[in-house]
Structure formats: structure tokens, C-alpha cells
C-alpha atoms as one frame of an Amber mdcrd trajectory, in Angstrom:
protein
  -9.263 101.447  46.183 -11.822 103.247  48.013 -12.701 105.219  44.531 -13.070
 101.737  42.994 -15.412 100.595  45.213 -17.811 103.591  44.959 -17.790 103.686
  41.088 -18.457 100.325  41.225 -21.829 100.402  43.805 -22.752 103.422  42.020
 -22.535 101.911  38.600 -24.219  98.461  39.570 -27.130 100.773  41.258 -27.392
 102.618  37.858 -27.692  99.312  36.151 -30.098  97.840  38.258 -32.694 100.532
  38.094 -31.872 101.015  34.391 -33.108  97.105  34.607 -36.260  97.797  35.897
 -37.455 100.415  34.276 -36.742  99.210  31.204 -38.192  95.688  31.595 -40.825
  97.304  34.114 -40.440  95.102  37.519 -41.985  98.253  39.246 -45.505  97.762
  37.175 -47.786  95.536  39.387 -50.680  97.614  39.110 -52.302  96.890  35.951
 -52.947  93.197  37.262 -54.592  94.737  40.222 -57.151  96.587  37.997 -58.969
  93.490  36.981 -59.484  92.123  40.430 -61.469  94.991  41.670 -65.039  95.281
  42.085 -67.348  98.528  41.724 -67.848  98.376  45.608 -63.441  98.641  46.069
 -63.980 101.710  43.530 -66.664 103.583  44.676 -65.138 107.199  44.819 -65.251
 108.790  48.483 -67.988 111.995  48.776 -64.747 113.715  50.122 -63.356 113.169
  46.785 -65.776 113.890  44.671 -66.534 117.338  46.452 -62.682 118.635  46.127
 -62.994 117.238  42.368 -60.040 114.357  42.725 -62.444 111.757  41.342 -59.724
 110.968  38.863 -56.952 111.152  40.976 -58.450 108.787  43.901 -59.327 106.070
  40.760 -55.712 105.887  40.031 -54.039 106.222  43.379 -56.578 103.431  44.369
 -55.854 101.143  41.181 -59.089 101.327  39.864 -60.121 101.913  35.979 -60.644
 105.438  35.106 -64.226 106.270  34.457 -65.439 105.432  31.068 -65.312 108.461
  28.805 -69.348 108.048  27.241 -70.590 108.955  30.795 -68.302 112.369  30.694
 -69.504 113.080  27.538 -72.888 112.721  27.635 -72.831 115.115  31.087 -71.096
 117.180  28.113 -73.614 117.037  25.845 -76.462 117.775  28.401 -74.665 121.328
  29.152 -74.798 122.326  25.320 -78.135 121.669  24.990 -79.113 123.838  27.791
């Protein structure tokens, strides 16, 4: 009986994270992205100097940085 009982927790834990990460319960933040403002995203100095700019905009739900401003830095170097 004991067996039972642990197939059956560990099979109704299976199925409820099979749940939700199928029908993605666990995805709140792309509702967050719209509600912040460029002053919630402004990238800390700290992160910019250790080159997580990227990393700190998605750990922080913000957008990522549009990809015309890293292209045009791009563009800059190659005409040097």
C-alpha cells in the first residue's frame, strides 16, 4: 500500500508540472514587459561595465534593446 501511495504522488506531481508547462501557468512575465517605463529599465553602470546589459534587461523583465541601435554602433566600427 505504501508503494501505491508513492506512485501515485509521484505520478500526480508529474502530471501537474507536465500541466503547466505545457499550457504555460509559469509565464507571467511577458505581461509585465508592457507596464514598464524607460526609468524601471535603465541598465545599472555596474552592469553595463561587467557587460550584462542583456542579462540585467531580462532578469529585470524589461524589452531587450532594439537591434538598429547595435547595429549602427556596428556599422560605425567598419567605417573606421
Amino acid at each position: 500500500m505504501k508503494n501505491l501511495k508513492k506512485i501515485l504522488t509521484l505520478l500526480t506531481l508529474v502530471a501537474s508540472f507536465s500541466a503547466m508547462a505545457l499550457l504555460g501557468f509559469g509565464d507571467n512575465n511577458a505581461s509585465k514587459n508592457k507596464n514598464k517605463v524607460a526609468k524601471d529599465c535603465e541598465v545599472p553602470a555596474f552592469a553595463k561595465a561587467i557587460g550584462h546589459k542583456d542579462q540585467w534587461l531580462l532578469h529585470n523583465g524589461c524589452p531587450p534593446e532594439k537591434k538598429a541601435n547595435k547595429d549602427k554602433g556596428a556599422e560605425i566600427k567598419d567605417a573606421k
